[in-house]
Coordinates of C-alpha atoms in Angstrom, one line a residue:
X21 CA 23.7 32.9 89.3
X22 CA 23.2 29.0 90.7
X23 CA 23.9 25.8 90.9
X24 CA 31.3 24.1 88.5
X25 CA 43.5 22.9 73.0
X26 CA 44.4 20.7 75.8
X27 CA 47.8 20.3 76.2
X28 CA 49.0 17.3 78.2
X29 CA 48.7 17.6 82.1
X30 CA 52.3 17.9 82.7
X31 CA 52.6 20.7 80.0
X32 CA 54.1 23.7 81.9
X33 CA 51.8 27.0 81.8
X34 CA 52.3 30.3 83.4
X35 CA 50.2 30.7 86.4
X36 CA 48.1 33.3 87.1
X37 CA 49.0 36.6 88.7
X38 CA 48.2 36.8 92.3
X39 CA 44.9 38.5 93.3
X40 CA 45.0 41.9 95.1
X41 CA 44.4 42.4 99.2
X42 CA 45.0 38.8 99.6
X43 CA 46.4 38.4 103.3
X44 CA 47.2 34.9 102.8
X45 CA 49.5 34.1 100.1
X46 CA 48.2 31.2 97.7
X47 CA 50.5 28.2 97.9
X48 CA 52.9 28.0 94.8
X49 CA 52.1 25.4 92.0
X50 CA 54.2 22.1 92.8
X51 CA 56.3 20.7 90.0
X52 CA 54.1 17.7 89.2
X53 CA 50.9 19.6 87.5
X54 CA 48.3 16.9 87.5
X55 CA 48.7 14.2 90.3
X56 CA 46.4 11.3 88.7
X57 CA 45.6 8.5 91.0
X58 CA 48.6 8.6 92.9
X59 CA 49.2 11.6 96.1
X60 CA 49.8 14.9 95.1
X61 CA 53.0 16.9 96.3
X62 CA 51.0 20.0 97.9
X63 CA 52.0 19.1 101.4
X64 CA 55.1 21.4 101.3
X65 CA 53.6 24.2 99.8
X66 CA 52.4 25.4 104.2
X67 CA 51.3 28.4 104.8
X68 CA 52.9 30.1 107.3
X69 CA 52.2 29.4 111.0
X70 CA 50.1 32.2 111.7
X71 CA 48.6 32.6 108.7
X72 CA 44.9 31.3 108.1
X73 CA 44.2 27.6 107.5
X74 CA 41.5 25.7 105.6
X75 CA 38.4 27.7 105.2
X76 CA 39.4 30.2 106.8
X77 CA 42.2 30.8 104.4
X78 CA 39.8 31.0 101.5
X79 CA 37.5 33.2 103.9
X80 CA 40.7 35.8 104.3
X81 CA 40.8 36.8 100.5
X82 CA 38.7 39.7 100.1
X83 CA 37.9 39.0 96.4
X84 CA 36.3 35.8 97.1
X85 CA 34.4 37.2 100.0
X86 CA 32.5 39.2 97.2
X87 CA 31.7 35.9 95.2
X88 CA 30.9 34.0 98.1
X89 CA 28.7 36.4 99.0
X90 CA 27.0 37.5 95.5
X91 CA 26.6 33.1 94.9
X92 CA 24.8 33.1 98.4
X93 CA 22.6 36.1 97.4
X94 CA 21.7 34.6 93.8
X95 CA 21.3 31.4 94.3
X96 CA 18.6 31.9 97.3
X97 CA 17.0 34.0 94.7
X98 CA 17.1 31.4 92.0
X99 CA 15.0 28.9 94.1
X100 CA 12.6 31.3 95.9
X101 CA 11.8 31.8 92.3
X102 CA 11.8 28.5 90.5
X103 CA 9.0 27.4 93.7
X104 CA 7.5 30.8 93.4
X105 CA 7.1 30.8 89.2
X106 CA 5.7 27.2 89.7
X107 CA 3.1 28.1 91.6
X108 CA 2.2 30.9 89.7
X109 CA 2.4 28.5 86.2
X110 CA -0.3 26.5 88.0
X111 CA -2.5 29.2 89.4
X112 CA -2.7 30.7 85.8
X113 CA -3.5 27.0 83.9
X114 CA -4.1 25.0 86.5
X115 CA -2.1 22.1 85.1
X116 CA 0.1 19.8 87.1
X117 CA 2.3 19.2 83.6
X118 CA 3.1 23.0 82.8
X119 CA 4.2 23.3 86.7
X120 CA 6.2 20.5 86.7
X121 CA 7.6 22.1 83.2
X122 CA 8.7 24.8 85.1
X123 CA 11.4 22.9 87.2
X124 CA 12.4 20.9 84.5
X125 CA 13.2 23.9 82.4
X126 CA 15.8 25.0 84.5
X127 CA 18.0 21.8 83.8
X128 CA 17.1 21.1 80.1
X129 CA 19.0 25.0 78.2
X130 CA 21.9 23.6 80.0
X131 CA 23.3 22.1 77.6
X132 CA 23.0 24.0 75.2
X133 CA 23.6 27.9 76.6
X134 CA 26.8 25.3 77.9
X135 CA 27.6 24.2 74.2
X136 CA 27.0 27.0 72.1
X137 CA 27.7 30.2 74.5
X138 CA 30.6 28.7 75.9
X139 CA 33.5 31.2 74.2
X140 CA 32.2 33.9 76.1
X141 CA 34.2 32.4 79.3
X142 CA 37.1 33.0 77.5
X143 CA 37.0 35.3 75.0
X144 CA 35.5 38.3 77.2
X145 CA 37.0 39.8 80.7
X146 CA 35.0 37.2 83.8
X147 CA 34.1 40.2 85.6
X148 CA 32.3 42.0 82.7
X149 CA 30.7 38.7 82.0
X150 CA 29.4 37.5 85.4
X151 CA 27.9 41.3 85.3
X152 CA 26.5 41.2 82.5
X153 CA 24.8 37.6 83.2
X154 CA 23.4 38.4 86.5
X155 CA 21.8 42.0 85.0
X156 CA 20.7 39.7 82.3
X157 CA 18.9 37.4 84.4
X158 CA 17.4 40.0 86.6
X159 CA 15.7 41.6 83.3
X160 CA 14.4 38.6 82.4
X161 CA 12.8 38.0 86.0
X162 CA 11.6 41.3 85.8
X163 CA 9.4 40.6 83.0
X164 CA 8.1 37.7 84.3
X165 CA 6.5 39.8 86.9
X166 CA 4.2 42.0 84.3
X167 CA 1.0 40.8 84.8
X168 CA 0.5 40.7 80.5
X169 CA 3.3 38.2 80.5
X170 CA 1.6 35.3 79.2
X171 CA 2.2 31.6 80.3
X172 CA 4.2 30.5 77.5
X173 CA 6.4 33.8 78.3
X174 CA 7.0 33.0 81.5
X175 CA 8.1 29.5 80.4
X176 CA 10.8 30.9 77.6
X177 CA 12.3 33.4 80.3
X178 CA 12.9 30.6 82.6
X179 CA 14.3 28.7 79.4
X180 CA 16.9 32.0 79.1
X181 CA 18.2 32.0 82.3
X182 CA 18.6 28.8 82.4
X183 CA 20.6 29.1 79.6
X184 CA 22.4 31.8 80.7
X185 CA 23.2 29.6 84.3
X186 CA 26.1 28.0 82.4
X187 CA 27.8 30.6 81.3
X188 CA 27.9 32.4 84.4
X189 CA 28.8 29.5 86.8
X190 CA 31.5 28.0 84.0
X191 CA 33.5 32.3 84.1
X192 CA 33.0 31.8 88.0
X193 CA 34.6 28.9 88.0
X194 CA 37.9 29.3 85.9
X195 CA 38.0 33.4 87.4
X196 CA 38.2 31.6 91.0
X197 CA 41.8 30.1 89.5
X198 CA 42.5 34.2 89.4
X199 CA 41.5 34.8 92.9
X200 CA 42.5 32.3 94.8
X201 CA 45.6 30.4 92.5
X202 CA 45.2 26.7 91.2
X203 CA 46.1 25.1 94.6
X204 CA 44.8 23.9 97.7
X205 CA 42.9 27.5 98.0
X206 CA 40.8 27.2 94.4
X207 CA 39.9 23.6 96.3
X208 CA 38.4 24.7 99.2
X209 CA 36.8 27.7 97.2
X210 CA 34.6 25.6 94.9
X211 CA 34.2 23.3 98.0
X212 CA 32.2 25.9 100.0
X213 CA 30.7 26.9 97.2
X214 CA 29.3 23.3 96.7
X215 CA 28.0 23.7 100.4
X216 CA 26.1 26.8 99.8
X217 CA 24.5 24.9 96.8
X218 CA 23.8 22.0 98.5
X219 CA 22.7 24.2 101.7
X220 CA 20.3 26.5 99.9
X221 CA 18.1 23.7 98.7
X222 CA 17.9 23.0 101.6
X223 CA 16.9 26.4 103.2
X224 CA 15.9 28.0 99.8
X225 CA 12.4 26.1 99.7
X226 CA 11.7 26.5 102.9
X227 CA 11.8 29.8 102.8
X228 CA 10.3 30.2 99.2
X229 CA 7.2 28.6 101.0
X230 CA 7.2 31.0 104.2
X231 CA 7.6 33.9 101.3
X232 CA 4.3 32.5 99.7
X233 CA 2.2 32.4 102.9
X234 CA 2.5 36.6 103.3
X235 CA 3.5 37.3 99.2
X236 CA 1.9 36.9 96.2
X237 CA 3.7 34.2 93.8
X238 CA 4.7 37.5 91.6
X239 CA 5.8 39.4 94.9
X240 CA 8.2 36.4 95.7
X241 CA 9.4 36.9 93.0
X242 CA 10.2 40.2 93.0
X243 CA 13.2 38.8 95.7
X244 CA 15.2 37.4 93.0
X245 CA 15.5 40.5 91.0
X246 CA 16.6 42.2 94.4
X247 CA 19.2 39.2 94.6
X248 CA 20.3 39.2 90.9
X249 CA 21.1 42.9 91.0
X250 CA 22.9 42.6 94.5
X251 CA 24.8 39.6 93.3
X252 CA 25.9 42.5 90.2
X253 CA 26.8 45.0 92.4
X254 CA 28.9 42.8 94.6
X255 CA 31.1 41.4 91.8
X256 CA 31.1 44.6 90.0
X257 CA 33.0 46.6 92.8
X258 CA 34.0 43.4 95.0
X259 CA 36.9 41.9 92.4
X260 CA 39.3 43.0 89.9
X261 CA 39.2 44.0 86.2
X262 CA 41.5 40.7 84.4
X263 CA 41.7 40.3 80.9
X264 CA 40.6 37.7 78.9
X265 CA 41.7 34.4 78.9
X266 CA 41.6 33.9 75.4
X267 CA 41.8 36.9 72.5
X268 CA 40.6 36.5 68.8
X269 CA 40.9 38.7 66.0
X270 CA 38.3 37.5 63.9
X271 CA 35.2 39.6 65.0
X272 CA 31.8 38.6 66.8
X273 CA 30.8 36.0 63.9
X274 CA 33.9 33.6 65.8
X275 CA 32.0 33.4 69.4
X276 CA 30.1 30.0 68.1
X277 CA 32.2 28.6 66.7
X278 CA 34.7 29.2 69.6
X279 CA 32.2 27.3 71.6
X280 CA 32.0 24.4 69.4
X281 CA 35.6 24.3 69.1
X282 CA 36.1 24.9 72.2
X283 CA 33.7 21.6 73.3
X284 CA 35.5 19.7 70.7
X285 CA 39.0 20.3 72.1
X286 CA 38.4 19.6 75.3
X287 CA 36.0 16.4 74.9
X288 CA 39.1 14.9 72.3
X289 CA 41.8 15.1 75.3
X290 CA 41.6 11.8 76.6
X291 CA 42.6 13.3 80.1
X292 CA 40.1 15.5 80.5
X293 CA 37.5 14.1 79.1
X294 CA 38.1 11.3 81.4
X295 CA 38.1 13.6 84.6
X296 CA 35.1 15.0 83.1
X297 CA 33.1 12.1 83.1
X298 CA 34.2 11.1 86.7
X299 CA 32.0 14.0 87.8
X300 CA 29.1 13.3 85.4
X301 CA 28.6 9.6 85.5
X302 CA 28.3 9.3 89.4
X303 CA 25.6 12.5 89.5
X304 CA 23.7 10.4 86.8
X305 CA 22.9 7.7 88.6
X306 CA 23.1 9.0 92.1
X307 CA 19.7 11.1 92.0
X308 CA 17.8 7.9 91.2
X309 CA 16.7 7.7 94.7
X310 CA 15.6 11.7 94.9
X311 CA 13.6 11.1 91.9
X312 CA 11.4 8.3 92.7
X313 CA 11.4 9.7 96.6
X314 CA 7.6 10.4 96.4
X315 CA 6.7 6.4 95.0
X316 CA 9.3 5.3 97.4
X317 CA 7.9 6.9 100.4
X318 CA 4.2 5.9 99.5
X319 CA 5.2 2.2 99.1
X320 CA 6.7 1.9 102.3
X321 CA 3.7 3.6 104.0
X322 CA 5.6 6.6 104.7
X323 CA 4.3 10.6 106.1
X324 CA 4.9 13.3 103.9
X325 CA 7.4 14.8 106.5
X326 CA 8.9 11.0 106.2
X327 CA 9.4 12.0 102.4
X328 CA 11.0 15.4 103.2
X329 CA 13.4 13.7 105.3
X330 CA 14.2 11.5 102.0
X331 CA 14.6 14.5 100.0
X332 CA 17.1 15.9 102.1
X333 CA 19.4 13.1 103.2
X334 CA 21.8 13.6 100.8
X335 CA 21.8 16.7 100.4
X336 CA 22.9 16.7 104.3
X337 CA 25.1 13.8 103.9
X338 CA 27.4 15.4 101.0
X339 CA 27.2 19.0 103.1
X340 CA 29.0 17.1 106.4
X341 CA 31.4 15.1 103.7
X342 CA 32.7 17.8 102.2
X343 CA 33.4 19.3 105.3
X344 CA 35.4 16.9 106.9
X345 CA 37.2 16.3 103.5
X346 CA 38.0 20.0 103.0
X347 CA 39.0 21.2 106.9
X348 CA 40.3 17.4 108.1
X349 CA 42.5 16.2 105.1
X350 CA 45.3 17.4 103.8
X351 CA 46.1 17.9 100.0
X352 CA 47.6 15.1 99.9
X353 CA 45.5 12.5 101.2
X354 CA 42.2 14.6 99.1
X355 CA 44.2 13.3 95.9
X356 CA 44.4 9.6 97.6
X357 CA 40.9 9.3 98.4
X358 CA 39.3 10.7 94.4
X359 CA 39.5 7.0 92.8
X360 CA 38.6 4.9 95.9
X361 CA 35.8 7.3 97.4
X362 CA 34.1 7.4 93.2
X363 CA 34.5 3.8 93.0
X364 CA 32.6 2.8 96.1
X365 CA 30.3 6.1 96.1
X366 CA 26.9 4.7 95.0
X367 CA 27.4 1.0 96.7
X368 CA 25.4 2.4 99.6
X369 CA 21.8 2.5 97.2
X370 CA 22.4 -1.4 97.2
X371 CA 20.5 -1.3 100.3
X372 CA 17.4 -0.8 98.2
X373 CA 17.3 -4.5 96.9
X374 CA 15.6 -5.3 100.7
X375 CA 13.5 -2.3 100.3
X376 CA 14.6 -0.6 103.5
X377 CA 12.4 1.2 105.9
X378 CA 12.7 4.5 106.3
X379 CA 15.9 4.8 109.1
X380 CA 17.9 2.2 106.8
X381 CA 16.9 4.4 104.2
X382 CA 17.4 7.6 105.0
X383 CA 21.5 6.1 106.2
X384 CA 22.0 4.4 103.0
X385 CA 21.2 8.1 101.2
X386 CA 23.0 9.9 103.6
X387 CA 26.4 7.5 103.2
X388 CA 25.3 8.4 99.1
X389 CA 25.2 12.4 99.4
X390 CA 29.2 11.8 101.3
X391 CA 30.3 9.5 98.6
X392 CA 30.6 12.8 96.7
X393 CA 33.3 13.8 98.7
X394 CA 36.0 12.7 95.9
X395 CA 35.1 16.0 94.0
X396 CA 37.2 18.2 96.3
X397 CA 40.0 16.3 94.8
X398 CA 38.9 15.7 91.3
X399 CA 38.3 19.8 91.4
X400 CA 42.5 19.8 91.7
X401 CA 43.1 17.2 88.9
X402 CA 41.0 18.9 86.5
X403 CA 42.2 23.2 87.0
X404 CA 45.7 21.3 86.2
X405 CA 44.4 18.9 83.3
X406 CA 43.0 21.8 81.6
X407 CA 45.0 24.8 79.8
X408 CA 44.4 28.4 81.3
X409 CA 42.9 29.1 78.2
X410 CA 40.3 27.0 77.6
X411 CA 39.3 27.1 81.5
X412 CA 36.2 29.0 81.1
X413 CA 35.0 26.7 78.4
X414 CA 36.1 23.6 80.1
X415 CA 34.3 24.7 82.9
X416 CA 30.8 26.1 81.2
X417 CA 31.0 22.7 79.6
X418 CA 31.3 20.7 82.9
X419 CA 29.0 22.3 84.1
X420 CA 26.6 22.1 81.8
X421 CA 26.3 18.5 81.2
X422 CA 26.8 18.0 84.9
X423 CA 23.0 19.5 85.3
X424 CA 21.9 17.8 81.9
X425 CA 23.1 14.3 83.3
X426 CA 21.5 14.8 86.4
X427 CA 17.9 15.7 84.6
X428 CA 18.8 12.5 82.0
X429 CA 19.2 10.5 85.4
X430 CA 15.7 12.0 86.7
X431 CA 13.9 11.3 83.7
X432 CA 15.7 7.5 83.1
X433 CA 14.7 6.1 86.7
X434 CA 11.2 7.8 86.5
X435 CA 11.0 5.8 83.1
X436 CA 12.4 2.6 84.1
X437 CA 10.2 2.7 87.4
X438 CA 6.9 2.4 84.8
X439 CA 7.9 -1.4 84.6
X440 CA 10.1 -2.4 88.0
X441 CA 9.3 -1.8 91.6
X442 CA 11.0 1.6 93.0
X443 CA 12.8 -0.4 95.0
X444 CA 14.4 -2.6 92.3
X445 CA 15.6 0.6 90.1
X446 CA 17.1 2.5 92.4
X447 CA 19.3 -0.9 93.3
X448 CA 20.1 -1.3 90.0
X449 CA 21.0 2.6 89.4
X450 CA 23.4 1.4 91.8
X451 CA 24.9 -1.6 90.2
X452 CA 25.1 -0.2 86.8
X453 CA 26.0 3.1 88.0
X454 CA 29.4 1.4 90.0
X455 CA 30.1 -1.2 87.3
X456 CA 30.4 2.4 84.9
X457 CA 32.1 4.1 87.5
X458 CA 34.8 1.2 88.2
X459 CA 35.0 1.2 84.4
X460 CA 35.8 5.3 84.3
X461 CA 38.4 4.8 87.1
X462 CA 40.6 2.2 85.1
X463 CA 40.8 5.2 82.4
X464 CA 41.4 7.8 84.8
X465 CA 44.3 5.7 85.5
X466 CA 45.2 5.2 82.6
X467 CA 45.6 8.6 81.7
X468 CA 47.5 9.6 84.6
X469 CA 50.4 11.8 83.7
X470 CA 53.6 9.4 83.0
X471 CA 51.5 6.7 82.2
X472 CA 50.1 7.9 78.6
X473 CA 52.7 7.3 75.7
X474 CA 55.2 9.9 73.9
X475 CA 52.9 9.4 71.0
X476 CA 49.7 10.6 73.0
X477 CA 51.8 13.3 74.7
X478 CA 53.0 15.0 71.5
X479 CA 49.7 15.3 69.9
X480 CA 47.9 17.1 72.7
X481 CA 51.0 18.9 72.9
X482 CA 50.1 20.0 68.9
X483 CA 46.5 20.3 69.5
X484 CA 47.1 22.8 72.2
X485 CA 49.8 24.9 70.0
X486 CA 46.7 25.0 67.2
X487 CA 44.1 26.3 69.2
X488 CA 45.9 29.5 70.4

């Protein structure tokens, strides 16, 4: 599958128990749990000095092998068929809205499959739910490839697995804490996870549309079953059996409103709803630019290859950040760089006011795309912010309103571009978008561990107690 009651940071909570067939041994959790602004204390935690570093650390434990592996698999699959499915929505009606439907349907069941279906990151074992999610999705992509299905069919199957995405990528998520420990090594996991996202849109649609030259759009299709089902397979027999995170004896009737109590908990700690924010409210007003790419590249007189080239300059731009940030920095100096890095990520679409030419352009979006380089460290902040077991629904959430801000973004500067210049929006998703950013990092401050009062620190200490 595509594209990541709280207790007070510092709370102590028993970490996981190391994965199997791991050669490198995670580092041990450091004393301070949550790090805030200031640096974090993972420095002494060194691995050994022949064991693996960096990526190749993560690369070493078999278990996430599998994942990496079954995430590379699906999420090709996923966009082979969101081009593929589009196509066919439009051969069948021949209507530019319904195929333009059929992409935005894969952000909008976000949030709710995020909202409502949440509990089942918690209350079931991750491997039997990742599974069950990817066999899921693969049934539902197989009926889209019956020729009785109608259009409207298609449309509500893309609206399941959509829905479904959450679910699955929230469970991945928190089981990666199980895998590879809450440390530097669960960093650099969702990191290169992040790349392959970023990296298949890149490669995905390009080979979706070299699929559709010798395939039918059905045919195409047929890939992404192939991938869902491998992706099953390869997390089926490629990582352990855990138990749940969570256990309930009230019965099936309870998973809903787990979820909703589960959402509520975690958006009513003032810490983590604070972190969570600082990776929304950035991605809202960052994709201004990819939205209104198409006006902005016809009103500077630009190719259509100009415009590819302005689709993809973020995308390249966060791929080499988060490189450098992940192999060249240490812990440490990942934790310094969150607050700064968000604060001055989306200055660079200032350059819009002068309504650039397409080289200026193309360097203001690439400096964009590395300005998300403070997630690597925001990643550490939030698996300690966050109570082992509400991880899966913290996560599902995140990532849920991650994709729903993102589409709100879309649709806002699409909007607001009806009555100002392309230019002059994307500028100004800029300015507001820092001025609410600079705002958010005061609060993230503010919430640091040490700095919140006893008062504050009791009560989430009592929320937490309630919930279990």
């Amino acid at each position: 599958m595509p594209t990541d009651s709280p207790a007070p940071a510092d709370t102590p909570r028993t970490p996981p128990a190391p994965a199997e067939q791991v050669p490198a041994p995670a580092p041990e959790r450091a004393a301070r749990r949550d790090p805030g602004p200031g640096p974090t204390l993972r420095d002494s935690d060194a691995p050994a000095p022949d064991a693996p570093r960096g990526y190749r650390a993560v690369f070493a434990v078999v278990e996430f092998r599998a994942v990496f592996a079954a995430h590379l698999l699906s999420l090709l699959g996923v966009v082979v068929s969101e081009l593929a499915l589009t196509v066919l929505v439009y051969d069948l009606t021949g209507s530019p809205l319904l195929s333009a439907l059929t992409f935005a349907l894969g952000l909008l069941p976000y949030i709710v499959g995020g909202t409502l279906f949440a509990g089942v990151a918690d209350r079931y074992p991750a491997r039997r739910v990742l599974v069950v999610c990817d066999l899921l999705c693969a049934a539902c992509v197989a009926v889209m490839l019956v020729p009785a299905t109608p259009v409207a069919g298609l449309l509500a199957l893309r609206c399941l697995v959509a829905a479904i995405a959450p679910v699955f990528t929230g469970t991945r998520m928190a089981a990666l804490t199980d895998i590879l420990g809450e440390g530097d090594l669960y960093v650099l996991g969702r990191s290169l996870l992040r790349i392959v996202s970023q990296s298949a849109m890149l490669i995905g649609f390009g080979a979706g549309g070299v699929l559709l030259t010798v395939l039918s759009p059905r045919g195409a299709i047929t890939v992404t079953v192939v991938t869902f089902l491998c992706s099953a397979a390869l997390l089926r027999f490629g990582t352990r059996d855990r138990p749940a995170r969570a256990t309930t004896g009230d019965g099936g009737g309870t998973l809903l409103k787990e979820s909703l109590s589960g959402a509520r908990l975690v958006l009513g700690d003032r810490r983590i709803r604070a972190l969570m924010l600082l990776f929304w409210l950035p991605a809202m007003f960052v994709v201004a630019p990819e939205a209104l790419a198409a006006p902005y590249a016809d009103a500077i007189g630009a190719s259509p290859a100009a415009l590819g080239l302005l689709l993809c300059a973020m995308a390249v731009g966060h791929i080499g950040a988060e490189l450098f940030v992940g192999s060249a920095l240490s812990p440490r100096n990942r934790s310094r760089i969150v607050l700064p890095v968000a604060a001055v990520g989306l200055l660079p679409l200032l350059v819009y006011v002068v309504r650039p030419g397409l080289p200026l352009a193309l360097a203001a979006l690439a400096l964009a795309g590395a300005g998300a380089a403070y997630v690597i460290g925001l990643d550490q902040w939030f698996v300690d912010a966050v109570p082992q077991e509400l991880r899966g629904r913290a996560m599902t959430l995140l990532t849920a309103g991650l994709m729903t801000v993102q589409g709100l973004g879309m649709a806002l500067a699409g909007l607001a571009a009806e009555f100002f210049p392309v230019h002059q929006v994307v500028a100004g998703s800029g300015i507001i978008g820092t001025v609410c950013t600079l705002l958010l990092v005061a609060e993230v401050r503010r919430t640091a561990p040490g700095r919140m009062s006893d008062t504050e620190g009791r009560d989430g200490a009592d929320r937490h107690v309630t919930s279990r």
